[in-house]
Amino acid sequence: MRLFTHNMLSSNIKGVANGFPLRIEVEQVLEKQVDFNPDFLKNLFPKLEWKALVDAARTMGYAELPEEADSLMLESEEFLRKFHHALLELHLEEGALVCPETGRKFPVNKGIPNMLLHEDEVPDLACNQVLCPTICERYGKVD
Amino acid sequence: MKLKQLESMLGELQQFSNPKVELEQYPTGPHIASRMLYAAENSFGDVSNKVVADFGCGCGTLGAAASLMGAEQVIGIDIDSQSLEIASLNAEDLELDINFIQCDIRNLVWRGPIVDTVVMNPPFGTRRKGADMDFLSAALKIAFQAVYSLHKTSTREHVKKAALRDFGASSAEVLCELRFDVPQLYKFHKKREVDVAVDLWRFAPKTNQGNST
Ligand SMILES: C[S@@+](CC[C@H](N)C(=O)[O-])C[C@H]1O[C@@H](n2cnc3c(N)ncnc32)[C@H](O)[C@@H]1O
C-alpha cells in the first residue's frame, strides 16, 4: 500500500465520525521505484491532506517532508522529488491501519489493506437514504 | 497502444480459478474490456494521466487495461482476497504497478476528489438484488470525471433514472449495446453460457464535483 492510497482511505466502521487519517503500524516497508511525473504531482497536491502524508511518511521511516507545504513549493524539483518518493515509492507491505477513533486494526498483508468489516461494524445500509427509494421501487420493499 | 495489442495482452490474464457464485465472479472478456477502455481514452480522454479506480476488480482485467492505456495510478478494489491475489499476479506479469484494496464497495469510505474515473463490471444483481446499483451509487460519489459501467440492457430505463435522479449524475449515456457471455454458474442451467444483452454506459458525476483538468 502506497501513501497515495493511505491519503484516501478512511475508517468505515459504524458510528465513527472521523475515521481519517488511519494510523499506520509498520512491520515491513518496501521501496519501489516509480517514474517521476511532476505534472501529476502538481495536479494532485491540492487534493491531498498534507499533514496526513507527512506523518505517515515519518512512521514509515522517511522524515524528509516539510511539516507544511504550499503550492509555491511545487516549483522546486527537490521538493517534488521528496513528495514523489513519499507518496508513490514507499509501500507498506506488511502491517496494519488503525482506526483513529476505535483503535480497530485493519491488517495489511502483501501490500493489500483489508478493510472488510465484521457484521456488527457495518453501518446501516438497508436504509441508505439515497439508495433505498431506488431499490424499493425496483424490487419491492427491502428487508 | 493499439486496440489489437491491448486485447491480446488482456487475453493472457489469468481469470477466476474458483468463481464464487454469490459474488457473481466472471471476467469481462478481452474483447469488451479492451474496447471499454479504448473508448474511454480515445473518445473522452478519461484514462491517460488520470487516477482510475476499478470497482469489483476481480482478477484485474479492467484495471490492467486502464494501466496499459496510460493511467497514472490505478486502484483495484474487490471484496474477495483470492481474486485480489490473482489480480496482483496478473499486474506483476504485465509489469504494471497497481494498488489493491480489499473492501466491500458498499462500505467504502474515501476522502477527497482524488479518483478521476471509475471503471467497473459490477455484479448484475442476479444473486443479491440491487448489487449493481450499490456499485453505481458508490462510483458516482467517488469519481470526479466519469464512470464507465456495464448493466443489463433490460434495466436501461431504470439505470438511467437512478443515476440521474437518485445518484446525482449530470449525464448518463449508453455508448453501445453488447452481447455478454455470462458463464453459467448455476447447476440448474443446462447451457454452459448465456448470452446477455448488456449496455456500456458512461456517466458523468455531479457537475459541482468539479471539472478536473
Ligand atoms: C462480474 S465480476 C467482474 C470482475 C472484473 N472486474 C472483470 O471485469 O473481469 C464482479 C466482481 O465484483 C466483486 N464483488 C461482488 N460484490 C462485491 C462487493 N460488495 N464489494 C466489492 N466487490 C464485490 C466480485 O468478487 C467480482 O470480482
Short mmCIF file of C-alpha atoms and ligand atoms in Angstrom, two decimals:
data_model
loop_
_atom_site.label_atom_id
_atom_site.label_comp_id
_atom_site.label_asym_id
_atom_site.label_seq_id
_atom_site.Cartn_x
_atom_site.Cartn_y
_atom_site.Cartn_z
CA MET A 1 0.00 0.00 0.00
CA ARG A 2 1.31 3.37 -1.05
CA LEU A 3 0.79 6.52 0.97
CA PHE A 4 -1.20 7.72 -2.03
CA THR A 5 -3.83 5.13 -1.10
CA HIS A 6 -3.46 5.88 2.59
CA ASN A 7 -4.29 9.52 1.90
CA MET A 8 -7.76 8.50 0.67
CA LEU A 9 -8.71 5.65 2.95
CA SER A 10 -10.84 6.27 5.96
CA SER A 11 -12.14 4.01 8.68
CA ASN A 12 -15.59 2.87 7.67
CA ILE A 13 -16.86 1.44 10.93
CA LYS A 14 -20.39 2.16 12.05
CA GLY A 15 -20.56 5.19 14.33
CA VAL A 16 -17.11 6.53 13.59
CA ALA A 17 -17.37 10.26 12.91
CA ASN A 18 -13.85 10.99 11.83
CA GLY A 19 -12.02 7.95 10.54
CA PHE A 20 -9.22 9.84 8.81
CA PRO A 21 -6.28 9.50 8.80
CA LEU A 22 -5.72 5.91 9.73
CA ARG A 23 -2.67 5.35 11.91
CA ILE A 24 -0.04 3.07 10.45
CA GLU A 25 1.62 0.16 12.17
CA VAL A 26 4.70 -0.92 10.33
CA GLU A 27 6.05 -4.43 10.07
CA GLN A 28 7.68 -4.17 6.69
CA VAL A 29 8.22 -1.28 4.31
CA LEU A 30 9.35 -1.74 0.71
CA GLU A 31 10.64 0.87 -1.67
CA LYS A 32 9.81 0.54 -5.34
CA GLN A 33 10.98 2.98 -7.93
CA VAL A 34 8.32 4.77 -9.95
CA ASP A 35 8.70 7.14 -12.91
CA PHE A 36 8.78 10.76 -11.81
CA ASN A 37 5.86 12.75 -13.19
CA PRO A 38 5.88 16.35 -11.90
CA ASP A 39 2.62 17.30 -13.60
CA PHE A 40 0.75 14.50 -11.90
CA LEU A 41 2.14 15.60 -8.53
CA LYS A 42 1.23 19.24 -9.12
CA ASN A 43 -2.27 18.28 -10.08
CA LEU A 44 -2.72 16.04 -7.07
CA PHE A 45 -1.17 18.32 -4.47
CA PRO A 46 -4.25 20.47 -3.73
CA LYS A 47 -6.37 17.34 -3.27
CA LEU A 48 -4.15 15.74 -0.65
CA GLU A 49 -4.10 16.05 3.10
CA TRP A 50 -0.51 17.14 3.51
CA LYS A 51 -0.25 16.56 7.24
CA ALA A 52 -1.50 13.01 6.91
CA LEU A 53 1.16 12.35 4.30
CA VAL A 54 3.96 13.85 6.40
CA ASP A 55 3.00 11.84 9.47
CA ALA A 56 2.53 8.63 7.53
CA ALA A 57 5.89 9.03 5.79
CA ARG A 58 7.58 9.60 9.11
CA THR A 59 6.02 6.45 10.54
CA MET A 60 7.40 4.60 7.55
CA GLY A 61 10.88 5.94 8.31
CA TYR A 62 11.02 8.86 5.88
CA ALA A 63 11.30 12.22 7.59
CA GLU A 64 12.35 14.47 4.72
CA LEU A 65 9.00 16.15 4.02
CA PRO A 66 8.43 19.67 5.38
CA GLU A 67 5.74 19.93 8.08
CA GLU A 68 3.85 22.45 5.96
CA ALA A 69 3.72 22.87 2.23
CA ASP A 70 2.12 25.30 -0.17
CA SER A 71 1.73 25.35 -3.91
CA LEU A 72 4.73 27.65 -4.39
CA MET A 73 6.96 24.81 -3.29
CA LEU A 74 5.84 22.83 -6.33
CA GLU A 75 8.29 24.92 -8.35
CA SER A 76 11.18 23.22 -6.61
CA GLU A 77 12.33 19.97 -8.13
CA GLU A 78 13.97 18.98 -4.89
CA PHE A 79 10.64 19.28 -3.09
CA LEU A 80 8.79 17.40 -5.83
CA ARG A 81 11.29 14.53 -5.66
CA LYS A 82 10.71 14.09 -1.95
CA PHE A 83 6.96 14.39 -2.38
CA HIS A 84 7.12 11.77 -5.15
CA HIS A 85 9.16 9.40 -3.05
CA ALA A 86 6.88 9.64 -0.02
CA LEU A 87 3.63 9.41 -1.96
CA LEU A 88 4.42 6.72 -4.51
CA GLU A 89 7.62 4.84 -3.73
CA LEU A 90 7.14 3.84 -0.10
CA HIS A 91 4.97 0.76 0.30
CA LEU A 92 3.56 -0.67 3.46
CA GLU A 93 4.00 -4.33 2.61
CA GLU A 94 3.09 -5.82 5.99
CA GLY A 95 1.49 -4.09 8.95
CA ALA A 96 -1.84 -2.56 9.83
CA LEU A 97 -4.02 0.51 9.54
CA VAL A 98 -5.60 1.59 12.79
CA CYS A 99 -8.90 3.44 13.13
CA PRO A 100 -8.14 6.71 14.95
CA GLU A 101 -11.39 6.58 16.95
CA THR A 102 -11.86 2.96 17.89
CA GLY A 103 -8.37 1.51 17.61
CA ARG A 104 -9.70 -1.30 15.38
CA LYS A 105 -6.92 -2.69 13.22
CA PHE A 106 -7.19 -3.32 9.53
CA PRO A 107 -4.42 -5.72 8.51
CA VAL A 108 -2.17 -5.08 5.53
CA ASN A 109 -0.78 -8.26 4.00
CA LYS A 110 1.30 -8.48 0.85
CA GLY A 111 0.68 -4.80 0.37
CA ILE A 112 -3.13 -5.12 0.31
CA PRO A 113 -5.11 -3.44 3.09
CA ASN A 114 -8.11 -5.44 4.25
CA MET A 115 -10.93 -3.01 5.01
CA LEU A 116 -13.65 -5.66 5.37
CA LEU A 117 -15.90 -5.10 8.35
CA HIS A 118 -17.37 -7.55 10.84
CA GLU A 119 -21.12 -7.78 10.74
CA ASP A 120 -21.67 -5.62 13.80
CA GLU A 121 -19.42 -2.87 12.43
CA VAL A 122 -21.33 -2.35 9.21
CA PRO A 123 -23.22 0.92 9.04
CA ASP A 124 -26.95 0.50 8.47
CA LEU A 125 -27.14 0.11 4.75
CA ALA A 126 -30.63 -1.12 4.15
CA CYS A 127 -31.90 2.38 4.64
CA ASN A 128 -29.15 4.23 2.96
CA GLN A 129 -31.30 7.23 2.10
CA VAL A 130 -30.04 7.64 -1.40
CA LEU A 131 -30.33 4.07 -2.41
CA CYS A 132 -33.44 2.94 -0.66
CA PRO A 133 -36.09 4.53 -2.88
CA THR A 134 -34.45 3.11 -5.97
CA ILE A 135 -34.14 -0.37 -4.67
CA CYS A 136 -37.61 -0.37 -3.20
CA GLU A 137 -39.06 0.82 -6.44
CA ARG A 138 -37.32 -1.80 -8.45
CA TYR A 139 -37.59 -4.80 -6.24
CA GLY A 140 -40.27 -4.04 -3.76
CA LYS A 141 -39.57 -3.46 -0.11
CA VAL A 142 -36.05 -4.13 1.13
CA ASP A 143 -35.98 -6.49 4.07
CA MET B 1 -1.19 1.20 -27.59
CA LYS B 2 -3.13 -0.35 -30.46
CA LEU B 3 -6.52 -1.87 -29.76
CA LYS B 4 -5.45 -5.28 -31.06
CA GLN B 5 -2.38 -5.29 -28.88
CA LEU B 6 -4.42 -4.29 -25.83
CA GLU B 7 -6.93 -7.04 -26.49
CA SER B 8 -4.30 -9.72 -26.87
CA MET B 9 -2.48 -8.66 -23.69
CA LEU B 10 -5.74 -8.82 -21.74
CA GLY B 11 -6.36 -12.25 -23.22
CA GLU B 12 -3.24 -13.52 -21.44
CA LEU B 13 -4.51 -12.67 -17.97
CA GLN B 14 -5.34 -15.40 -15.54
CA GLN B 15 -9.01 -15.45 -14.55
CA PHE B 16 -11.05 -16.73 -11.58
CA SER B 17 -9.90 -20.25 -10.80
CA ASN B 18 -12.77 -20.94 -8.43
CA PRO B 19 -15.52 -18.45 -9.17
CA LYS B 20 -17.81 -17.65 -6.26
CA VAL B 21 -21.37 -17.66 -7.48
CA GLU B 22 -22.71 -15.43 -4.73
CA LEU B 23 -20.26 -12.68 -5.75
CA GLU B 24 -21.09 -13.06 -9.44
CA GLN B 25 -17.50 -13.69 -10.35
CA TYR B 26 -16.99 -13.91 -14.08
CA PRO B 27 -14.48 -11.96 -16.10
CA THR B 28 -15.03 -9.25 -18.65
CA GLY B 29 -13.63 -10.81 -21.81
CA PRO B 30 -10.66 -9.17 -23.53
CA HIS B 31 -12.81 -8.06 -26.45
CA ILE B 32 -15.20 -5.98 -24.35
CA ALA B 33 -12.62 -4.89 -21.77
CA SER B 34 -10.24 -3.54 -24.39
CA ARG B 35 -12.97 -1.61 -26.20
CA MET B 36 -14.33 -0.19 -22.98
CA LEU B 37 -11.01 1.36 -22.00
CA TYR B 38 -10.12 2.27 -25.55
CA ALA B 39 -13.32 4.27 -25.91
CA ALA B 40 -12.82 5.89 -22.50
CA GLU B 41 -9.41 7.10 -23.54
CA ASN B 42 -9.80 7.90 -27.21
CA SER B 43 -13.29 9.39 -27.23
CA PHE B 44 -13.29 11.07 -23.83
CA GLY B 45 -9.72 11.39 -22.53
CA ASP B 46 -10.72 9.78 -19.23
CA VAL B 47 -7.77 7.44 -18.75
CA SER B 48 -4.23 8.57 -19.56
CA ASN B 49 -2.56 10.57 -16.79
CA LYS B 50 -5.62 10.01 -14.60
CA VAL B 51 -6.33 8.22 -11.37
CA VAL B 52 -8.58 5.30 -12.25
CA ALA B 53 -10.41 3.00 -9.82
CA ASP B 54 -11.61 -0.48 -10.80
CA PHE B 55 -14.61 -1.40 -8.62
CA GLY B 56 -15.07 -5.14 -8.12
CA CYS B 57 -11.80 -5.64 -9.93
CA GLY B 58 -11.86 -9.44 -9.73
CA CYS B 59 -8.70 -10.62 -11.46
CA GLY B 60 -7.98 -7.09 -12.51
CA THR B 61 -8.75 -7.03 -16.22
CA LEU B 62 -10.26 -3.54 -16.39
CA GLY B 63 -7.64 -2.00 -14.11
CA ALA B 64 -4.87 -3.60 -16.16
CA ALA B 65 -6.45 -2.22 -19.32
CA ALA B 66 -6.56 1.25 -17.75
CA SER B 67 -2.95 0.99 -16.77
CA LEU B 68 -1.96 -0.15 -20.26
CA MET B 69 -3.84 2.82 -21.67
CA GLY B 70 -1.67 5.16 -19.64
CA ALA B 71 -3.50 5.76 -16.36
CA GLU B 72 -1.12 7.34 -13.87
CA GLN B 73 -2.42 5.42 -10.85
CA VAL B 74 -4.88 2.54 -10.78
CA ILE B 75 -6.67 1.29 -7.68
CA GLY B 76 -8.41 -2.09 -7.81
CA ILE B 77 -10.98 -2.89 -5.15
CA ASP B 78 -12.64 -6.23 -4.51
CA ILE B 79 -14.30 -7.96 -1.60
CA ASP B 80 -12.55 -11.25 -2.30
CA SER B 81 -8.95 -11.89 -1.30
CA GLN B 82 -8.42 -14.78 -3.73
CA SER B 83 -9.33 -12.63 -6.70
CA LEU B 84 -7.06 -9.87 -5.45
CA GLU B 85 -4.20 -12.32 -5.26
CA ILE B 86 -4.70 -13.33 -8.87
CA ALA B 87 -5.06 -9.66 -9.80
CA SER B 88 -1.71 -8.80 -8.20
CA LEU B 89 -0.02 -11.67 -10.02
CA ASN B 90 -1.56 -10.50 -13.29
CA ALA B 91 -0.28 -6.99 -12.66
CA GLU B 92 3.17 -8.33 -11.88
CA ASP B 93 3.23 -10.42 -15.06
CA LEU B 94 2.48 -7.37 -17.18
CA GLU B 95 4.86 -5.25 -15.08
CA LEU B 96 2.00 -2.95 -14.19
CA ASP B 97 2.01 -1.12 -10.96
CA ILE B 98 -1.50 -1.31 -9.49
CA ASN B 99 -2.80 -0.55 -5.99
CA PHE B 100 -5.23 -3.02 -4.44
CA ILE B 101 -7.64 -2.71 -1.55
CA GLN B 102 -9.84 -5.43 -0.12
CA CYS B 103 -13.15 -3.81 0.70
CA ASP B 104 -16.87 -4.20 0.27
CA ILE B 105 -17.86 -1.46 -2.16
CA ARG B 106 -20.92 -0.76 -0.03
CA ASN B 107 -18.70 0.20 2.90
CA LEU B 108 -16.04 2.11 1.09
CA VAL B 109 -15.31 5.45 2.72
CA TRP B 110 -12.99 7.64 0.73
CA ARG B 111 -11.71 11.10 1.31
CA GLY B 112 -11.32 13.69 -1.35
CA PRO B 113 -11.87 14.06 -5.06
CA ILE B 114 -8.79 12.09 -5.98
CA VAL B 115 -10.19 9.45 -8.31
CA ASP B 116 -10.91 10.80 -11.77
CA THR B 117 -12.53 7.79 -13.40
CA VAL B 118 -14.19 4.61 -12.16
CA VAL B 119 -14.39 1.58 -14.46
CA MET B 120 -16.41 -1.45 -13.45
CA ASN B 121 -18.30 -4.53 -14.45
CA PRO B 122 -20.49 -4.81 -11.38
CA PRO B 123 -22.43 -7.89 -10.33
CA PHE B 124 -25.68 -7.59 -12.27
CA GLY B 125 -27.61 -8.23 -9.11
CA THR B 126 -28.85 -11.68 -10.02
CA ARG B 127 -27.66 -13.04 -6.68
CA ARG B 128 -28.11 -10.05 -4.43
CA LYS B 129 -30.74 -7.62 -5.55
CA GLY B 130 -29.53 -4.13 -6.17
CA ALA B 131 -25.84 -5.05 -6.22
CA ASP B 132 -25.26 -3.16 -9.46
CA MET B 133 -26.99 -0.10 -8.02
CA ASP B 134 -24.78 -0.19 -4.92
CA PHE B 135 -21.77 -0.08 -7.19
CA LEU B 136 -23.15 2.73 -9.30
CA SER B 137 -24.08 4.84 -6.32
CA ALA B 138 -20.61 4.42 -4.79
CA ALA B 139 -18.87 5.11 -8.09
CA LEU B 140 -20.79 8.31 -8.68
CA LYS B 141 -19.87 9.54 -5.22
CA ILE B 142 -16.19 9.00 -5.78
CA ALA B 143 -15.47 9.75 -9.43
CA PHE B 144 -14.50 13.30 -10.30
CA GLN B 145 -14.85 12.94 -14.02
CA ALA B 146 -16.57 9.80 -15.32
CA VAL B 147 -17.89 6.33 -14.54
CA TYR B 148 -17.85 3.51 -17.09
CA SER B 149 -20.03 0.55 -16.30
CA LEU B 150 -21.89 -2.42 -17.75
CA HIS B 151 -25.55 -3.04 -16.96
CA LYS B 152 -28.15 -5.35 -18.42
CA THR B 153 -29.97 -3.77 -21.32
CA SER B 154 -33.26 -4.89 -19.82
CA THR B 155 -32.70 -2.43 -16.96
CA ARG B 156 -31.74 0.55 -19.14
CA GLU B 157 -34.56 2.88 -18.15
CA HIS B 158 -34.14 2.07 -14.53
CA VAL B 159 -30.40 2.64 -14.56
CA LYS B 160 -30.81 5.98 -16.24
CA LYS B 161 -33.42 7.18 -13.79
CA ALA B 162 -31.46 6.03 -10.76
CA ALA B 163 -28.25 7.64 -11.98
CA LEU B 164 -29.79 11.00 -12.82
CA ARG B 165 -32.38 11.27 -10.13
CA ASP B 166 -31.04 9.39 -7.13
CA PHE B 167 -27.27 9.42 -7.52
CA GLY B 168 -26.99 12.95 -8.90
CA ALA B 169 -25.26 12.12 -12.16
CA SER B 170 -25.15 15.03 -14.56
CA SER B 171 -25.32 12.75 -17.58
CA ALA B 172 -25.94 9.10 -18.37
CA GLU B 173 -25.25 7.84 -21.83
CA VAL B 174 -25.31 4.37 -23.39
CA LEU B 175 -22.21 4.14 -25.55
CA CYS B 176 -23.09 0.79 -27.09
CA GLU B 177 -25.03 -2.39 -26.63
CA LEU B 178 -23.06 -5.58 -26.28
CA ARG B 179 -23.63 -9.27 -26.06
CA PHE B 180 -22.01 -10.55 -22.93
CA ASP B 181 -21.29 -14.21 -22.35
CA VAL B 182 -22.07 -14.88 -18.76
CA PRO B 183 -20.76 -18.30 -17.86
CA GLN B 184 -23.43 -20.49 -16.39
CA LEU B 185 -22.58 -20.71 -12.75
CA TYR B 186 -25.82 -22.28 -11.69
CA LYS B 187 -26.21 -26.01 -11.69
CA PHE B 188 -29.86 -25.98 -12.73
CA HIS B 189 -28.99 -24.44 -16.06
CA LYS B 190 -28.24 -26.73 -18.94
CA LYS B 191 -26.32 -24.46 -21.24
CA ARG B 192 -22.75 -23.58 -20.31
CA GLU B 193 -23.10 -19.92 -21.14
CA VAL B 194 -25.90 -17.45 -21.55
CA ASP B 195 -25.74 -14.56 -23.85
CA VAL B 196 -27.00 -11.43 -22.16
CA ALA B 197 -27.60 -8.06 -23.76
CA VAL B 198 -25.57 -5.52 -21.85
CA ASP B 199 -25.13 -1.76 -22.20
CA LEU B 200 -21.84 0.03 -21.87
CA TRP B 201 -22.56 3.27 -20.04
CA ARG B 202 -20.69 6.47 -19.44
CA PHE B 203 -21.93 8.53 -16.52
CA ALA B 204 -20.67 11.95 -15.53
CA PRO B 205 -20.90 12.73 -11.82
CA LYS B 206 -22.47 15.83 -10.32
CA THR B 207 -21.13 18.89 -12.04
CA ASN B 208 -20.07 20.50 -8.79
CA GLN B 209 -17.82 17.53 -8.18
CA GLY B 210 -15.63 19.57 -10.46
CA ASN B 211 -14.09 19.73 -13.85
CA SER B 212 -10.70 18.24 -13.48
CA THR B 213 -8.04 19.38 -15.89
C1 LIG C 1 -18.72 -9.56 -12.77
S1 LIG C 1 -17.26 -9.68 -11.80
C2 LIG C 1 -16.17 -8.59 -12.68
C3 LIG C 1 -14.71 -8.88 -12.45
C4 LIG C 1 -13.70 -7.98 -13.13
N1 LIG C 1 -13.95 -6.58 -12.86
C5 LIG C 1 -13.68 -8.19 -14.61
O1 LIG C 1 -14.16 -7.27 -15.29
O2 LIG C 1 -13.19 -9.18 -15.08
C6 LIG C 1 -17.76 -8.80 -10.32
C7 LIG C 1 -16.68 -8.66 -9.24
O3 LIG C 1 -17.21 -7.90 -8.15
C8 LIG C 1 -16.77 -8.45 -6.92
N2 LIG C 1 -17.76 -8.07 -5.90
C9 LIG C 1 -19.03 -8.56 -5.74
N3 LIG C 1 -19.66 -7.93 -4.73
C10 LIG C 1 -18.77 -7.00 -4.23
C11 LIG C 1 -18.83 -6.02 -3.20
N4 LIG C 1 -19.92 -5.85 -2.46
N5 LIG C 1 -17.76 -5.24 -2.98
C12 LIG C 1 -16.63 -5.39 -3.74
N6 LIG C 1 -16.51 -6.28 -4.72
C13 LIG C 1 -17.57 -7.09 -4.98
C14 LIG C 1 -16.67 -9.92 -7.17
O4 LIG C 1 -15.76 -10.53 -6.28
C15 LIG C 1 -16.20 -9.96 -8.64
O5 LIG C 1 -14.80 -9.99 -8.70
#
